[in-house]
Short mmCIF file of C-alpha atoms in Angstrom, two decimals:
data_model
loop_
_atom_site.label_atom_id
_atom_site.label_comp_id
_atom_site.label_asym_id
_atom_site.label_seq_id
_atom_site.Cartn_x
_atom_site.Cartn_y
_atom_site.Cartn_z
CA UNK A 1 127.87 -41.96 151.19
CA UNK A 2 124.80 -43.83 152.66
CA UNK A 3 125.45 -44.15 156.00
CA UNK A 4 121.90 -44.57 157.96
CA UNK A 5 122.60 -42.79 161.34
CA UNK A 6 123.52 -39.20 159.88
CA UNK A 7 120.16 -39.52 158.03
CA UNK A 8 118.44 -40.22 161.65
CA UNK A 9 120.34 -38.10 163.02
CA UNK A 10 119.81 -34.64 160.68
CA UNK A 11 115.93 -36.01 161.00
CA UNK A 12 115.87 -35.42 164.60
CA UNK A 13 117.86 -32.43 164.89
CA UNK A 14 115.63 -30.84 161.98
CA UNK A 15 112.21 -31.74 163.36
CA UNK A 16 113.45 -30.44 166.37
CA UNK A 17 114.17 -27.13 165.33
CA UNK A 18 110.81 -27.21 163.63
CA UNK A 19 108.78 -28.19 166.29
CA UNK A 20 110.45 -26.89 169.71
CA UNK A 21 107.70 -27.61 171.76
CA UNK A 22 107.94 -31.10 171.46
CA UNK A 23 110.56 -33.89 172.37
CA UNK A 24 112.12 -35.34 169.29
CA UNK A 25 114.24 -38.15 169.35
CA UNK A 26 115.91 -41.39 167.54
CA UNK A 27 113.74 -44.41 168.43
CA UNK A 28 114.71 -45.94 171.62
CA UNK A 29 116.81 -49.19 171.64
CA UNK A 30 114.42 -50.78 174.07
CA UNK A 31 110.71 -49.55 172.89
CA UNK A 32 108.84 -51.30 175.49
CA UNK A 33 111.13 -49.77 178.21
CA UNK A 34 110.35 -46.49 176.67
CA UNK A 35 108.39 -44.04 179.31
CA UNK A 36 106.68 -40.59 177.51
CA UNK A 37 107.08 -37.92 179.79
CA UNK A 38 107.28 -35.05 178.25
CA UNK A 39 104.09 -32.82 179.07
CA UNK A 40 102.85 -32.04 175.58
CA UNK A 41 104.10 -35.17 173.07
CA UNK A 42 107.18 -36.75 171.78
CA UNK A 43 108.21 -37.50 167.88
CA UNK A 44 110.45 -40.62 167.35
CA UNK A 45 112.68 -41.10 164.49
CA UNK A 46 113.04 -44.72 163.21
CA UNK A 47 114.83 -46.67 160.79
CA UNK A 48 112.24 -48.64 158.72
CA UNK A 49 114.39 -50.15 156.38
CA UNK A 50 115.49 -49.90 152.37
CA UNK A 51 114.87 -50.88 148.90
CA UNK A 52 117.05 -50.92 146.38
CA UNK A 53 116.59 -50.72 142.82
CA UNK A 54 118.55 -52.73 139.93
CA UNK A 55 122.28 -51.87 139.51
CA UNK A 56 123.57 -49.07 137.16
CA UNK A 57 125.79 -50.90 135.37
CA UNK A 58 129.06 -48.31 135.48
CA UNK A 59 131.80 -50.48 135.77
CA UNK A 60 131.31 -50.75 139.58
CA UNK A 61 128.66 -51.18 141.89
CA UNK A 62 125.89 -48.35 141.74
CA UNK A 63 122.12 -48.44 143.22
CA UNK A 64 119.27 -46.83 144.38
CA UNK A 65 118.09 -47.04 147.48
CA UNK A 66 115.13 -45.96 149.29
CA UNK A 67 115.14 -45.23 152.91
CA UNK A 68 112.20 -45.63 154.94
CA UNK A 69 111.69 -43.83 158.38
CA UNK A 70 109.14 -44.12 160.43
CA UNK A 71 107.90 -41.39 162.52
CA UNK A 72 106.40 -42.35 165.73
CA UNK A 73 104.27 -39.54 167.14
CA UNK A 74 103.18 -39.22 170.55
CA UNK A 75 101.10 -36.90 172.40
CA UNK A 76 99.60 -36.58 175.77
CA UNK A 77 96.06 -35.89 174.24
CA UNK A 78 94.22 -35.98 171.37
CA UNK A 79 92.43 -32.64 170.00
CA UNK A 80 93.57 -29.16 170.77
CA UNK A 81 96.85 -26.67 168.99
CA UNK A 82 99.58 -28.99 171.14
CA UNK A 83 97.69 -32.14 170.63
CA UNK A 84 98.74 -35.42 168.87
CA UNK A 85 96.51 -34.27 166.45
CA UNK A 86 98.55 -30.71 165.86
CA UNK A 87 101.92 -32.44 166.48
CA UNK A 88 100.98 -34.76 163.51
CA UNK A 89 99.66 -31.99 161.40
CA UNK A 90 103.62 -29.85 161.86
CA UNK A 91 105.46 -33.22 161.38
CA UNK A 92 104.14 -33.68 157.92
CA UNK A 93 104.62 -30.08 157.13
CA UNK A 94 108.00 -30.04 158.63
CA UNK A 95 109.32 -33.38 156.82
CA UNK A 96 107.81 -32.89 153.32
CA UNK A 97 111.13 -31.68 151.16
CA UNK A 98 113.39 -32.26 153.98
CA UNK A 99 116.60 -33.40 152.37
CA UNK A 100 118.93 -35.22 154.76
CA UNK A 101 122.52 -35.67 154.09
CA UNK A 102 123.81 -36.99 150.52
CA UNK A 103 119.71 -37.82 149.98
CA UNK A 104 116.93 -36.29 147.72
CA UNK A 105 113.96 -34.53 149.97
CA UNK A 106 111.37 -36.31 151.72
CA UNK A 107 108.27 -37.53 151.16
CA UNK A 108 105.07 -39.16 152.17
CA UNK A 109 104.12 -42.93 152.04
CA UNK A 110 101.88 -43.78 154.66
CA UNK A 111 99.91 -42.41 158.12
CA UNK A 112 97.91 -44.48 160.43
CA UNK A 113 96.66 -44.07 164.34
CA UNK A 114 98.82 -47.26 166.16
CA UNK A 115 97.36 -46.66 169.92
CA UNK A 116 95.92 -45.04 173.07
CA UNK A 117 97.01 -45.80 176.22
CA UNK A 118 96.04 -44.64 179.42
CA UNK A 119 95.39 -40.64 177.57
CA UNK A 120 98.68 -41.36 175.82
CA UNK A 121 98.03 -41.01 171.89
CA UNK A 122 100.33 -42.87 169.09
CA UNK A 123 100.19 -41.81 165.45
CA UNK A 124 102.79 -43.50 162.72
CA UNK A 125 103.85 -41.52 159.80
CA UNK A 126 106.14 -43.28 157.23
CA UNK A 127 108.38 -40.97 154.81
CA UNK A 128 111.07 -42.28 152.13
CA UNK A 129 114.42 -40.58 151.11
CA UNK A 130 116.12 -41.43 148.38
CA UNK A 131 120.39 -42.02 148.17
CA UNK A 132 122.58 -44.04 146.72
CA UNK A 133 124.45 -47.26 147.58
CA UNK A 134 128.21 -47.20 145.76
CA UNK A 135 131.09 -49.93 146.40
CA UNK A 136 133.78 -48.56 148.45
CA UNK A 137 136.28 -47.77 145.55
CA UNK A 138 139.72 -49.69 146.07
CA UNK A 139 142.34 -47.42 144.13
CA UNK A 140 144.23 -49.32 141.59
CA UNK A 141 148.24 -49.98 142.60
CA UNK A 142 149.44 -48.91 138.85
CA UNK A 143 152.66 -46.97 138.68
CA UNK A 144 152.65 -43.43 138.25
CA UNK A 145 152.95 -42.29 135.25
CA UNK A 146 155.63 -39.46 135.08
CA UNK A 147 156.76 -38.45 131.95
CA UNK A 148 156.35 -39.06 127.85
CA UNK A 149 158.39 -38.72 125.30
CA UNK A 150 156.95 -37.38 122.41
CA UNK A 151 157.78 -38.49 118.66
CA UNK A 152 156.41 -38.15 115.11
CA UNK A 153 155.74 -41.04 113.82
CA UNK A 154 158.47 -40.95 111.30
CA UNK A 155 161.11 -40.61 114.07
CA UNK A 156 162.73 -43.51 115.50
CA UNK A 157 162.03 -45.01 118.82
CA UNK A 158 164.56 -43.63 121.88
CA UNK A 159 167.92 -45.86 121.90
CA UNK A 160 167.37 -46.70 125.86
CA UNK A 161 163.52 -47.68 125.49
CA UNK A 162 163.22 -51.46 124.73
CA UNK A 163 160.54 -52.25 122.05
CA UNK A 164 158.05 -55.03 123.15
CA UNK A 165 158.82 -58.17 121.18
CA UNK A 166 156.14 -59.86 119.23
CA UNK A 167 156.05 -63.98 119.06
#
């Protein structure tokens, strides 16, 4: 399975348990309608996108693929043990080896300060997972097979089996 929104999902809910004093939540459908008011700072979970690697030739469709979130943080100052600063500091701690559902753990890729506004501080941290992307597996309609009849070879073939004709 590779469904993106459990992955988002198990992010928040994790982080959240990790860092309680803090709001944590899946990016807002409407960022520039989004108001911070939570007292000490806010984490928010994005969907950055994927990669995917070459196909694993299997017989069916089989590949990598690399999910990117990106972690919005947001804090209502800069310096100090509940600052953006701090809230940065326990989101990396908290993330690193976090394995989401049906992915391998996470891990670092990139940090960088996006804004201040008006005493309102904005950090991005981008982590990858790793899963995998199968084709939906469409069972084949054969017939059952529901008995044999076993033989030596030097036996002859059953009277009521028909023997395939060859041109």
């Amino acid at each position: 399975m590779s469904a993106t929104r459990p992955v988002i999902d198990a992010v928040v809910e994790h982080l959240q348990a990790a860092i309680p004093w803090v709001v944590v939540e899946a990016f807002p459908e409407r960022p520039s309608e989004y108001q911070f008011i939570h007292p000490v700072g806010a984490i928010l979970v994005g969907y950055g996108g994927s990669k995917f690697t070459a196909l694993e030739h299997l017989g069916s469709i089989a590949q990598q693929r690399d999910i990117t979130l990106v972690l919005t943080i947001v804090g209502s100052n800069l310096h100090g043990d509940e600052g953006t600063l701090a809230i940065l500091d326990e989101t990396r701690l908290a993330i690193v080896g976090f394995r989401p559902p049906n992915c391998l753990p996470c891990h670092l890729l990139a940090e960088r300060f996006l804004n201040e506004d008006a005493g309102a501080w904005q950090y991005e941290l981008t982590v990858q997972t790793e899963t995998q992307q199968v084709q939906v597996y469409q069972p084949k309609t054969n017939p059952l097979f529901t008995r044999t009849r076993p033989r030596e070879s030097a036996e002859p073939h059953a009277t009521d089996l028909k023997l395939k004709e060859t041109p």
